[in-house]
Amino acid sequence: KAGVTQTPRYLIKTRGQQVTLSCSPISGHRSVSWYQQTPGQGLQFLFEYFSETQRNKGNFPGRFSGRQFSNSRSEMNVSTLELGDSALYLCASSGTGGPQEIQYFGPGTRLLVL
Amino acid sequence: GNSVTQMEGPVTLSEEAFLTINCTYTATGYPSLFWYVQYPGEGLQLLLKATKADDKGSNKGFEATYRKETTSFHLEKGSVQVSDSAVYFCALSPLGGYNKLIFGAGTRLAVHP
């Protein structure tokens, strides 16, 4: 079974631009979560989607948004990029998102904002 | 609120040494607990998990026991290898958290021959 895939793997943007990242979960998984990883703040939860609905959201500004499609693929969007948005963005999938389920992570998208 | 505290790294060991990475948590009720590992340039991989008090998770020689009385989930391995060099993250999944993991800061392990 193929793992979680994320595209693109690397991205360079300038301040003020917007960016869209994509995540394809493991086949059959319906829950997708997004995380931001930075050296200063570590790994922080952004949001979670299940059946095209956002069920959970972390403490991030409204510039960060996401969506999920009927095939469970998910995208996250960051508008008006700031230098501090430079990070590794990880997505993870699981079957239904229950707290005892294992989350399977993708390799991440490394975003650099100049 | 929910939080995870890990011992700071880096931890530097010689091959075949004993490893302990301390992890304590704060949470309501009985969260599920996980250890994830991140190798350079990669995403996170699950190492082991425990879902209730006194459960012991184990994988690839690593072990951790869910201790409710001390709110701890320390990671141990009896004999580390160079290939274990990576960053280790302790995490909890709160009740009703819907695929939300709260991570510790991570502990970098370097194993030398």
Coordinates of C-alpha atoms in Angstrom, one line a residue:
Chain A
K1 CA 0.0 0.0 0.0
A2 CA 1.4 3.4 -0.9
G3 CA 2.2 5.8 1.9
V4 CA 1.2 9.3 2.4
T5 CA 2.4 11.6 -0.4
Q6 CA 2.9 15.3 -0.3
T7 CA 3.6 17.7 -3.1
P8 CA 5.6 19.6 -3.8
R9 CA 8.5 18.6 -1.6
Y10 CA 10.3 21.9 -1.7
L11 CA 8.9 25.4 -2.3
I12 CA 10.4 28.9 -2.3
K13 CA 8.1 31.9 -2.0
T14 CA 8.4 35.6 -1.2
R15 CA 6.6 37.5 1.5
G16 CA 3.0 38.4 0.6
Q17 CA 2.5 35.5 -1.8
Q18 CA 0.2 32.6 -1.1
V19 CA 0.9 28.9 -1.4
T20 CA -1.0 25.7 -1.7
L21 CA 0.3 22.4 -0.5
S22 CA -1.2 19.0 -1.3
C23 CA -1.5 15.7 0.6
S24 CA -2.7 12.4 -0.6
P25 CA -3.5 10.0 2.3
I26 CA -3.1 6.3 2.4
S27 CA -5.8 4.5 0.4
G28 CA -8.9 4.0 2.6
H29 CA -7.9 6.6 5.2
R30 CA -10.4 9.4 5.6
S31 CA -8.8 11.6 8.3
V32 CA -6.1 14.0 7.3
S33 CA -4.2 16.3 9.7
W34 CA -1.7 19.0 9.1
Y35 CA 1.3 20.0 11.2
Q36 CA 3.9 22.7 11.1
Q37 CA 7.4 21.9 12.2
T38 CA 9.9 24.7 13.0
P39 CA 13.1 24.7 15.0
G40 CA 11.7 27.3 17.4
Q41 CA 8.1 26.0 18.0
G42 CA 8.6 22.4 17.2
L43 CA 5.6 20.4 15.9
Q44 CA 2.3 22.1 16.1
F45 CA -1.1 20.9 15.0
L46 CA -2.8 23.0 12.3
F47 CA -6.1 21.3 11.6
E48 CA -7.8 18.0 10.8
Y49 CA -10.3 17.0 8.1
F50 CA -12.6 14.1 7.9
S51 CA -15.2 13.5 5.1
E52 CA -14.6 17.0 3.8
T53 CA -15.3 18.6 7.2
Q54 CA -12.9 20.4 9.5
R55 CA -13.3 18.8 12.9
N56 CA -10.4 20.2 14.8
K57 CA -8.3 23.3 14.5
G58 CA -5.0 24.5 16.2
N59 CA -4.1 27.9 17.2
F60 CA -3.0 29.5 14.0
P61 CA -4.2 32.7 12.3
G62 CA -6.8 32.7 9.6
R63 CA -4.2 32.9 6.9
F64 CA -3.9 29.2 7.3
S65 CA -6.7 27.3 5.8
G66 CA -7.4 23.9 4.3
R67 CA -9.9 21.7 2.6
Q68 CA -10.5 18.1 1.9
F69 CA -11.9 16.6 -1.3
S70 CA -14.3 13.7 -1.7
N71 CA -11.4 11.3 -2.4
S72 CA -9.9 12.3 1.0
R73 CA -7.0 14.2 -0.6
S74 CA -6.4 17.5 1.2
E75 CA -4.8 20.8 0.5
M76 CA -3.7 23.5 2.8
N77 CA -3.3 27.1 1.8
V78 CA -1.3 29.9 3.4
S79 CA -2.1 33.4 2.2
T80 CA 0.0 36.6 2.7
L81 CA 3.1 34.6 3.5
E82 CA 5.4 35.9 6.3
L83 CA 9.0 35.0 7.0
G84 CA 7.9 33.1 10.0
D85 CA 5.9 30.7 7.9
S86 CA 9.1 29.0 6.7
A87 CA 8.8 25.5 8.0
L88 CA 8.4 21.9 7.2
Y89 CA 4.7 21.1 6.7
L90 CA 3.7 17.6 7.5
C91 CA 0.4 15.9 6.8
A92 CA -0.7 12.6 8.4
S93 CA -3.6 10.3 7.7
S94 CA -5.5 7.7 9.6
G95 CA -8.6 5.7 9.2
T96 CA -11.2 7.7 11.0
G97 CA -9.1 9.9 13.3
G98 CA -9.8 8.2 16.6
P99 CA -7.4 9.1 19.4
Q100 CA -6.0 5.5 19.6
E101 CA -5.3 5.3 15.9
I102 CA -1.8 5.5 14.4
Q103 CA -1.2 8.5 12.3
Y104 CA 0.9 7.9 9.2
F105 CA 3.0 10.9 8.2
G106 CA 4.1 12.0 4.8
P107 CA 7.7 13.2 4.0
G108 CA 6.6 16.8 4.3
T109 CA 6.8 20.0 2.2
R110 CA 9.7 22.3 3.1
L111 CA 8.6 25.9 2.5
L112 CA 11.1 28.7 2.5
V113 CA 9.7 32.3 2.5
L114 CA 12.2 35.0 1.4
Chain B
G1 CA -4.4 21.9 29.0
N2 CA -2.6 19.1 27.3
S3 CA 1.2 19.1 27.1
V4 CA 4.2 16.9 26.7
T5 CA 7.7 17.5 28.2
Q6 CA 10.8 15.7 27.0
M7 CA 14.3 15.7 28.2
E8 CA 16.5 18.1 26.3
G9 CA 19.1 16.8 23.9
P10 CA 21.2 16.1 22.3
V11 CA 21.9 12.7 23.8
T12 CA 25.2 11.3 22.7
L13 CA 25.9 7.6 23.3
S14 CA 28.4 4.9 22.2
E15 CA 27.1 1.9 20.3
E16 CA 25.6 -0.8 22.6
A17 CA 25.0 1.7 25.4
F18 CA 21.6 1.8 27.3
L19 CA 19.2 4.5 26.2
T20 CA 16.6 6.4 28.3
I21 CA 14.7 9.4 27.0
N22 CA 12.3 10.8 29.6
C23 CA 8.8 12.0 28.7
T24 CA 6.1 13.3 31.0
Y25 CA 2.7 14.6 30.1
T26 CA -0.2 16.6 31.3
A27 CA -3.7 15.7 30.1
T28 CA -7.3 15.1 31.2
G29 CA -8.3 11.5 31.5
Y30 CA -6.4 8.8 29.7
P31 CA -4.9 10.0 26.5
S32 CA -3.1 7.6 24.1
L33 CA 0.7 8.0 24.1
F34 CA 3.1 7.6 21.2
W35 CA 6.8 7.7 20.4
Y36 CA 7.6 8.9 16.9
V37 CA 11.1 9.0 15.3
Q38 CA 12.3 11.3 12.6
Y39 CA 15.4 10.5 10.5
P40 CA 17.2 13.3 8.7
G41 CA 15.2 14.7 5.8
E42 CA 12.2 12.5 6.4
G43 CA 8.8 12.6 8.0
L44 CA 7.8 11.0 11.2
Q45 CA 7.5 7.3 11.7
L46 CA 5.6 5.6 14.6
L47 CA 8.0 3.8 16.9
L48 CA 5.5 2.5 19.5
K49 CA 2.3 3.4 21.3
A50 CA 0.2 2.7 24.4
T51 CA -3.4 3.4 24.9
K52 CA -4.1 2.7 28.5
A53 CA -2.4 2.7 31.9
D54 CA 0.3 0.0 32.4
D55 CA 0.4 -0.8 28.7
K56 CA 3.9 -1.4 27.4
G57 CA 4.6 -0.5 23.8
S58 CA 7.6 -2.1 22.1
N59 CA 9.2 -2.2 18.7
K60 CA 12.7 -2.7 17.3
G61 CA 14.1 -3.2 20.8
F62 CA 12.6 0.1 22.1
E63 CA 10.1 0.0 24.9
A64 CA 7.9 2.4 26.9
T65 CA 5.4 1.9 29.6
Y66 CA 2.3 4.1 30.2
R67 CA 2.6 5.1 33.8
K68 CA -0.5 6.9 35.0
E69 CA 0.7 7.5 38.5
T70 CA 3.8 9.4 37.4
T71 CA 2.2 10.7 34.1
S72 CA 5.2 9.3 32.2
F73 CA 6.1 7.4 29.1
H74 CA 9.9 7.0 29.1
L75 CA 11.6 5.5 26.1
E76 CA 14.2 2.8 26.7
K77 CA 16.5 0.6 24.6
G78 CA 19.0 -1.8 26.0
S79 CA 21.7 -1.5 23.3
V80 CA 21.6 1.3 20.8
Q81 CA 23.1 1.1 17.3
V82 CA 24.5 3.9 15.0
S83 CA 21.4 3.5 12.9
D84 CA 19.2 4.7 15.8
S85 CA 20.6 8.2 15.5
A86 CA 17.6 10.4 14.9
V87 CA 15.2 12.8 16.6
Y88 CA 12.6 11.1 18.9
F89 CA 9.3 12.7 19.7
C90 CA 6.9 11.8 22.5
A91 CA 3.3 12.7 21.8
L92 CA -0.2 12.3 23.2
S93 CA -3.5 12.1 21.5
P94 CA -6.2 13.6 23.8
L95 CA -9.6 12.1 24.2
G96 CA -11.9 13.4 21.5
G97 CA -8.9 14.9 19.8
Y98 CA -9.7 13.7 16.3
N99 CA -6.3 12.8 14.9
K100 CA -4.6 15.6 16.8
L101 CA -1.2 14.9 18.3
I102 CA 0.5 17.1 20.9
F103 CA 4.2 16.7 20.6
G104 CA 7.1 17.2 23.0
A105 CA 10.1 19.3 21.7
G106 CA 12.0 16.2 20.5
T107 CA 15.2 14.7 21.7
R108 CA 18.1 14.3 19.2
L109 CA 20.1 11.1 19.7
A110 CA 23.6 10.6 18.3
V111 CA 25.1 7.2 18.5
H112 CA 28.9 6.8 17.8
P113 CA 30.7 3.6 16.9

